PDB file of C-alpha atoms and ligand atoms in Angstrom:
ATOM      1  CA  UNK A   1       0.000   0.000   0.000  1.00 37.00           C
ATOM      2  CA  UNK A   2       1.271   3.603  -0.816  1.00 38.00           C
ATOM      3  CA  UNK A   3       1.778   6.005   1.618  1.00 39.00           C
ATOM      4  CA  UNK A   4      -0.881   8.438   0.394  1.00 39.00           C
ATOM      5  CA  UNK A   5      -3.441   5.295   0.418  1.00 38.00           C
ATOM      6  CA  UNK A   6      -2.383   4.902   4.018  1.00 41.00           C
ATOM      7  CA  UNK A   7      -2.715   8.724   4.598  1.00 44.00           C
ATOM      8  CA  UNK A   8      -6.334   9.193   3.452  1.00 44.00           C
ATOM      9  CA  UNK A   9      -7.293   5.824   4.751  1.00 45.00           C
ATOM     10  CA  UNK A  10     -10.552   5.985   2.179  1.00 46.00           C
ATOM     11  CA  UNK A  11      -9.881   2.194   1.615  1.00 54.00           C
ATOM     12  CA  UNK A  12     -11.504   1.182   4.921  1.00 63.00           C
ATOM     13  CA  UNK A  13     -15.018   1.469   3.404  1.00 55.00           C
ATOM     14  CA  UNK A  14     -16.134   1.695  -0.059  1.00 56.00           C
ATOM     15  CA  UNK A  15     -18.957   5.401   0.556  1.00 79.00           C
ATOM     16  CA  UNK A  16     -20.775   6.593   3.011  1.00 93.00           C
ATOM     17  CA  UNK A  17     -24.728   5.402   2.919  1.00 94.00           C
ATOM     18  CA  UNK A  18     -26.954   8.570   3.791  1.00 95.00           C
ATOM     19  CA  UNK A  19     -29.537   6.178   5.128  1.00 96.00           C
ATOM     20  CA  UNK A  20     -27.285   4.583   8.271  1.00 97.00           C
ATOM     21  CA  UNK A  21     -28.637   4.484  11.360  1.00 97.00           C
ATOM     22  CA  UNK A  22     -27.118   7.331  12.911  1.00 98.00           C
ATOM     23  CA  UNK A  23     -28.005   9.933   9.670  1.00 98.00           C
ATOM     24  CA  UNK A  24     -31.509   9.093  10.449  1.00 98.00           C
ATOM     25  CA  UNK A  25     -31.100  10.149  13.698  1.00 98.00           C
ATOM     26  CA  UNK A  26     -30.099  13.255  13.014  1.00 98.00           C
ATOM     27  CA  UNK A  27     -32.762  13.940  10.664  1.00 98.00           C
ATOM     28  CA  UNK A  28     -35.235  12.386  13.131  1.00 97.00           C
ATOM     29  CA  UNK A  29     -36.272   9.640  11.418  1.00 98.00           C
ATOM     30  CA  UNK A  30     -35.144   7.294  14.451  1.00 97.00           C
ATOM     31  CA  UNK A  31     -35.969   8.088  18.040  1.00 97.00           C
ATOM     32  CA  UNK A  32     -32.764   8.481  20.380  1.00 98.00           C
ATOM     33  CA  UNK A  33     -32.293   9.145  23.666  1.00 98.00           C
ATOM     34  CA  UNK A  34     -30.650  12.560  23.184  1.00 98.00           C
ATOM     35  CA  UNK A  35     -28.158  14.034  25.749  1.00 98.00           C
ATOM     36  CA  UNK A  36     -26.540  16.692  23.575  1.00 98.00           C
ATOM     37  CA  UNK A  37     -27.171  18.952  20.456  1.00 98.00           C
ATOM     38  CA  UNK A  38     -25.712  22.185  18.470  1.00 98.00           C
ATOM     39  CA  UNK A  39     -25.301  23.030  15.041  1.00 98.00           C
ATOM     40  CA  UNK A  40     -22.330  20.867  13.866  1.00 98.00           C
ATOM     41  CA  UNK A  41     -23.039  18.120  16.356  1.00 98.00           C
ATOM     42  CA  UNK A  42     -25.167  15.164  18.629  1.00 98.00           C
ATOM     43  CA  UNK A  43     -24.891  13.318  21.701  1.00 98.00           C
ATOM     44  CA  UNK A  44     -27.157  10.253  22.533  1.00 98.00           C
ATOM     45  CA  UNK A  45     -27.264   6.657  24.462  1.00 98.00           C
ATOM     46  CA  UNK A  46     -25.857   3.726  23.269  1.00 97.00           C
ATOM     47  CA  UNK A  47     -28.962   1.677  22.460  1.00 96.00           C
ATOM     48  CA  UNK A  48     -26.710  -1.397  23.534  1.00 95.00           C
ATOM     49  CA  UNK A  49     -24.718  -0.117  26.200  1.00 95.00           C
ATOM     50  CA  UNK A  50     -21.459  -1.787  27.313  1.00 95.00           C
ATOM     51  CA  UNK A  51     -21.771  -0.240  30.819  1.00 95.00           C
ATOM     52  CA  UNK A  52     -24.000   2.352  32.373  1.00 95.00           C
ATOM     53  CA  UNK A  53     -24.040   5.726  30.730  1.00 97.00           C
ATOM     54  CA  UNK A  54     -22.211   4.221  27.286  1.00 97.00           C
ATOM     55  CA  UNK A  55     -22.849   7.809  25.234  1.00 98.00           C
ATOM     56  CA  UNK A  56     -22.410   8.534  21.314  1.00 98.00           C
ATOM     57  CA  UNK A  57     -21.132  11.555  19.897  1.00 98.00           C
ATOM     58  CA  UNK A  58     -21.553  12.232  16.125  1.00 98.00           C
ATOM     59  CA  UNK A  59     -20.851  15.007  14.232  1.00 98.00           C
ATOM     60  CA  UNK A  60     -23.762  15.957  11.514  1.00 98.00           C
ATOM     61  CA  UNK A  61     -22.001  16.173   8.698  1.00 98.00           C
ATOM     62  CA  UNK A  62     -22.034  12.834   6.920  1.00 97.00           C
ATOM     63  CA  UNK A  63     -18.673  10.832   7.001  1.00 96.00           C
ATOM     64  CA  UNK A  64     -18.162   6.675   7.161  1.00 96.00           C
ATOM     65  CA  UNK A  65     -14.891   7.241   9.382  1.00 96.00           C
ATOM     66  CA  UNK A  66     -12.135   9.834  10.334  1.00 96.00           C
ATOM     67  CA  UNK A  67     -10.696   9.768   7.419  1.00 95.00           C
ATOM     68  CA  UNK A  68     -14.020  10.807   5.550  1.00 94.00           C
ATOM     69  CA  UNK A  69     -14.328  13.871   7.706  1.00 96.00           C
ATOM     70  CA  UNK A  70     -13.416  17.599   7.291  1.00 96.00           C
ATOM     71  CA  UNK A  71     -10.611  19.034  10.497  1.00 97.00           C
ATOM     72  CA  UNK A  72     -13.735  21.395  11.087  1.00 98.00           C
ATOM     73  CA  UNK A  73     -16.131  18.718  11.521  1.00 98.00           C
ATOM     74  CA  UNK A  74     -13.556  16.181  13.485  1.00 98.00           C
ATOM     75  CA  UNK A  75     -12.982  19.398  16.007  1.00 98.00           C
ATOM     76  CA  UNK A  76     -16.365  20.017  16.644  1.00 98.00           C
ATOM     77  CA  UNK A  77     -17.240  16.402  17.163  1.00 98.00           C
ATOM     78  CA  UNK A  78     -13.419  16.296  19.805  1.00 98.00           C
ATOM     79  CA  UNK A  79     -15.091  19.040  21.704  1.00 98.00           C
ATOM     80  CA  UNK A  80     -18.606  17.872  21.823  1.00 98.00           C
ATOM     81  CA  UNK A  81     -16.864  14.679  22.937  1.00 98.00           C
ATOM     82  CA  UNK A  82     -14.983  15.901  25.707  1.00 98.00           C
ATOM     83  CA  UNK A  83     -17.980  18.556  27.080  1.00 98.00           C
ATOM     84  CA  UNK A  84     -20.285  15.283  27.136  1.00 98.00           C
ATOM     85  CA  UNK A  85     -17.308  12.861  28.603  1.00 98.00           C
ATOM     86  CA  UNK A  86     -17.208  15.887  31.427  1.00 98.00           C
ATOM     87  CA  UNK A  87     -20.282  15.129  31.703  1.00 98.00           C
ATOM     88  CA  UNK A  88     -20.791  11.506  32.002  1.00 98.00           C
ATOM     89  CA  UNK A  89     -17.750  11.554  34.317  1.00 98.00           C
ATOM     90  CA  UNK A  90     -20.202  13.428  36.825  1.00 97.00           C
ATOM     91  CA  UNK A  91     -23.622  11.987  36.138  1.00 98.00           C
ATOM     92  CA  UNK A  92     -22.215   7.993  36.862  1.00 97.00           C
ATOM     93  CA  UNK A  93     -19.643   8.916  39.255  1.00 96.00           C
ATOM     94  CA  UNK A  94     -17.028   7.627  37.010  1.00 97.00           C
ATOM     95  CA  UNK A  95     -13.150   7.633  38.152  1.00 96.00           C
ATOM     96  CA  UNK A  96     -12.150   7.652  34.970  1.00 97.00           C
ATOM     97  CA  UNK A  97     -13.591   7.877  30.852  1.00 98.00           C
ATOM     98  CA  UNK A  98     -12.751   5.501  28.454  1.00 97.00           C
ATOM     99  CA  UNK A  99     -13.289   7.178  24.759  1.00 98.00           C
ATOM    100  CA  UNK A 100     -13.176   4.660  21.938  1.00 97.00           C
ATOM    101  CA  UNK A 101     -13.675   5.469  17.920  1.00 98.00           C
ATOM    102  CA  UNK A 102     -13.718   2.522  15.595  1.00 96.00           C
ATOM    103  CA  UNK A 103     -12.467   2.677  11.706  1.00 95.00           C
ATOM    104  CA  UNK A 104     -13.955  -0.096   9.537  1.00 93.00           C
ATOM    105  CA  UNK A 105     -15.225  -3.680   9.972  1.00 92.00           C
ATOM    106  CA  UNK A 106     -11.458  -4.817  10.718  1.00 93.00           C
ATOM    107  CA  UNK A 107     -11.310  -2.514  13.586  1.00 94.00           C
ATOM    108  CA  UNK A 108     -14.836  -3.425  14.526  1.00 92.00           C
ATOM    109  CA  UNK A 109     -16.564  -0.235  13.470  1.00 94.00           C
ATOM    110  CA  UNK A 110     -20.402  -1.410  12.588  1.00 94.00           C
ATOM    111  CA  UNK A 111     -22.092   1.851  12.582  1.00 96.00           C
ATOM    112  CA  UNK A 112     -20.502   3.428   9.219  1.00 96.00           C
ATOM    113  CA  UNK A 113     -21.189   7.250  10.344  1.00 97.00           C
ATOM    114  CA  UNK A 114     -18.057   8.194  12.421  1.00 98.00           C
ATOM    115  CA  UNK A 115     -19.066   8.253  16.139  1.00 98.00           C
ATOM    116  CA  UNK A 116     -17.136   8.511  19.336  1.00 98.00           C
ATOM    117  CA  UNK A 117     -18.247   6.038  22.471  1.00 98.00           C
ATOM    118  CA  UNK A 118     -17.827   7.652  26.016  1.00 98.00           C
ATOM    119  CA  UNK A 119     -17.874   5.356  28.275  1.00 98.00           C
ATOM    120  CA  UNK A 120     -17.769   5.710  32.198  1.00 97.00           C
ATOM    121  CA  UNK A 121     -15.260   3.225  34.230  1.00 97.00           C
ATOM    122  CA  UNK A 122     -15.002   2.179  37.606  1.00 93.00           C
ATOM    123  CA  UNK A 123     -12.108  -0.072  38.836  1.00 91.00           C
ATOM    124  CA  UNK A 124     -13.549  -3.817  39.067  1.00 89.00           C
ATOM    125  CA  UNK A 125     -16.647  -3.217  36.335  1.00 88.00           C
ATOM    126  CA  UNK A 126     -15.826  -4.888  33.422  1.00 88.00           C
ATOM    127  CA  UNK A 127     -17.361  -3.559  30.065  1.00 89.00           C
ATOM    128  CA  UNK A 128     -20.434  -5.384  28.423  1.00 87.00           C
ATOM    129  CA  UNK A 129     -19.798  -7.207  24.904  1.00 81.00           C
ATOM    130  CA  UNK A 130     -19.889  -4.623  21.704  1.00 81.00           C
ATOM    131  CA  UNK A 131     -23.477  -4.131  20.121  1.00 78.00           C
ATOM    132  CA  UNK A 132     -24.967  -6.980  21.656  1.00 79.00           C
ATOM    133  CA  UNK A 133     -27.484  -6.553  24.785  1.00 79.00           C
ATOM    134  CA  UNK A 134     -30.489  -3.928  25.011  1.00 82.00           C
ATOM    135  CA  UNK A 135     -31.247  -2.562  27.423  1.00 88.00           C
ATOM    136  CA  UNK A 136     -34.840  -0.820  29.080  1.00 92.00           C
ATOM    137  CA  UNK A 137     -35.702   2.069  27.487  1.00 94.00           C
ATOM    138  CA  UNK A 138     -36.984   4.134  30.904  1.00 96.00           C
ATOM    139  CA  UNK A 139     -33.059   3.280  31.499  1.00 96.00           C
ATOM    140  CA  UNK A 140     -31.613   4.793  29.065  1.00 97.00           C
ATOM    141  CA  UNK A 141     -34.520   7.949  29.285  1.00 97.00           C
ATOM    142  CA  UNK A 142     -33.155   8.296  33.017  1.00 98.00           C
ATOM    143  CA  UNK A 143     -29.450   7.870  32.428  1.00 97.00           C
ATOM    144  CA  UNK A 144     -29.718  10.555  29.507  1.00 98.00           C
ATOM    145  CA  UNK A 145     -31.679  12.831  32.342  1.00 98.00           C
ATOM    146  CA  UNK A 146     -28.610  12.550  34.367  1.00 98.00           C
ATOM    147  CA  UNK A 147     -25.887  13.257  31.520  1.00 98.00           C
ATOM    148  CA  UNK A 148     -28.198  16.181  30.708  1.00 98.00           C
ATOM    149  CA  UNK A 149     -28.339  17.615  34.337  1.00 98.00           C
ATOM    150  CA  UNK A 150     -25.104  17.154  34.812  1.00 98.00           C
ATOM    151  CA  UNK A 151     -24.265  19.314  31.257  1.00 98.00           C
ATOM    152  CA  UNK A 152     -26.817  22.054  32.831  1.00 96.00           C
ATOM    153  CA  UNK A 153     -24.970  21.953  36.062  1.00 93.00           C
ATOM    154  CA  UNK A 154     -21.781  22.588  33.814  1.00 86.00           C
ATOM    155  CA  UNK A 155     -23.476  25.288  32.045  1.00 77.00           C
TER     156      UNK A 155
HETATM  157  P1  5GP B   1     -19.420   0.752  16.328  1.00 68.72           P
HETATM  158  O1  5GP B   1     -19.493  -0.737  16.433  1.00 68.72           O
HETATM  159  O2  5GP B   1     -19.723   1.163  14.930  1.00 68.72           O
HETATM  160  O3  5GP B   1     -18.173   1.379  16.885  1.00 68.72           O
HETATM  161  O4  5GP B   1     -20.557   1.301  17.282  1.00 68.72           O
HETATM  162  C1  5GP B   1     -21.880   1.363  16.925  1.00 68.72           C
HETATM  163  C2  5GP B   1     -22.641   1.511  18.214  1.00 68.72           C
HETATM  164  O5  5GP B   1     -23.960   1.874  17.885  1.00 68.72           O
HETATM  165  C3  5GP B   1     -22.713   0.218  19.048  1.00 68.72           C
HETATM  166  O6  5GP B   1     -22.179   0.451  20.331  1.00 68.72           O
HETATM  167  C4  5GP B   1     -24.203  -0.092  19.093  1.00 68.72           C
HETATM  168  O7  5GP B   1     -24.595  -0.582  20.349  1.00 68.72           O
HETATM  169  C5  5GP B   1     -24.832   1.239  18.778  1.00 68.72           C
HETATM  170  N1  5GP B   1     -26.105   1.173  18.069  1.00 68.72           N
HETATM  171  C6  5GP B   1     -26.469   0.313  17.081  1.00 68.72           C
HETATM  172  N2  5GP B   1     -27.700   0.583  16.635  1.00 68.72           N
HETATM  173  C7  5GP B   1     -28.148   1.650  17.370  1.00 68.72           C
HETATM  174  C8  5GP B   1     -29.370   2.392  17.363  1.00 68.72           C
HETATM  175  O8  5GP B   1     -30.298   2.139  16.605  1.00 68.72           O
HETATM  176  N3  5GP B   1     -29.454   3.420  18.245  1.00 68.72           N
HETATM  177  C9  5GP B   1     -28.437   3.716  19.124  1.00 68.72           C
HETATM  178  N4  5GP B   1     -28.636   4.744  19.948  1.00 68.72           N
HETATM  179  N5  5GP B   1     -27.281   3.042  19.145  1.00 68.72           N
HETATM  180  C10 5GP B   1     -27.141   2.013  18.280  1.00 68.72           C
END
C-alpha cells in the first residue's frame, strides 16, 4: 500500500450510505435518547450499552470514518466529545472515561457514520460485549436525564 493510500485511509469502506442508522437520527427519522445537540453536532445513548451511561457523539455532517471527515467537523465532534465525557464523568460517578472510535469492519466499526463512544469506568466493572445486549428504554430515558443535568450543572 502507498503512503498516500495509508494517509487518506478511504480504503476502509467503499462510501458513506446517507440512510445509516445514525443519519436518520439526526434527521429524526429514528428516536434516540438525546443528551446533547448544536449546530455541527449530537450526543445520545448507546442503544446497547457496554456499561451504564455508554454515550455517542456524532458530528452531523455525513462521514463513514475519520478519514471521511473535514478538520472542522472532526474538532467540533473532539469538543462535543470531551464537554459530554465531562459530563458523564459526573452523572455515573465515574473515576475515569474511556473514549473509543472505531475505523472499519477490521477494527470493529459497525455503525458506518463516524461516532465517538464515552464510556464511564469504575475499577472492578468490566465492560459489556460490543453491540450486543439492550437494554430498558426508561433506562436509558433516566441515564440521559442525568448526563443532561449534569451538562446544565456545567453550564
Ligand atoms: P461501532 O461498532 O460502529 O463502533 O458502534 C456502533 C454503536 O452503535 C454500538 O455500540 C451499538 O450498540 C450502537 N447502536 C447500534 N444501533 C443503534 C441504534 O439504533 N441506536 C443507538 N442509539 N445506538 C445504536
Amino acid at each position: 500500500m502507498s503512503d498516500s493510500a495509508n494517509d487518506s485511509g478511504r480504503d476502509l469502506e467503499n462510501s458513506y450510505d446517507p440512510d445509516n442508522i445514525f443519519a436518520k437520527i439526526i434527521r429524526g427519522e429514528l428516536p434516540a435518547f438525546k443528551v446533547y445537540e448544536d449546530e455541527h453536532t449530537l450526543a445520545f445513548m448507546d442503544i446497547m450499552p457496554q456499561v451504564e451511561g455508554h454515550t455517542l457523539v456524532i458530528p452531523k455532517a455525513g462521514g463513514a470514518n475519520i478519514f471521511d471527515l473535514s478538520d472542522e467537523a472532526l474538532r467540533a465532534t473532539i469538543t462535543t466529545t470531551k464537554k459530554v465525557a465531562s459530563a458523564v464523568k459526573q452523572a455515573f460517578s465515574a473515576e475515569g472515561i474511556m473514549i473509543a472510535q472505531l475505523n472499519g469492519s477490521a477494527a470493529g466499526q459497525t455503525v458506518f457514520h463516524l461516532h465517538f463512544h464515552v464510556l464511564p469506568r469504575n475499577a472492578g466493572i468490566e465492560l459489556g460485549l460490543h453491540n450486543r445486549l439492550t437494554v430498558d428504554h426508561e433506562v436509558l430515558a433516566k441515564h440521559a436525564e442525568q448526563i443532561r443535568a449534569a451538562l446544565e450543572t456545567a453550564g
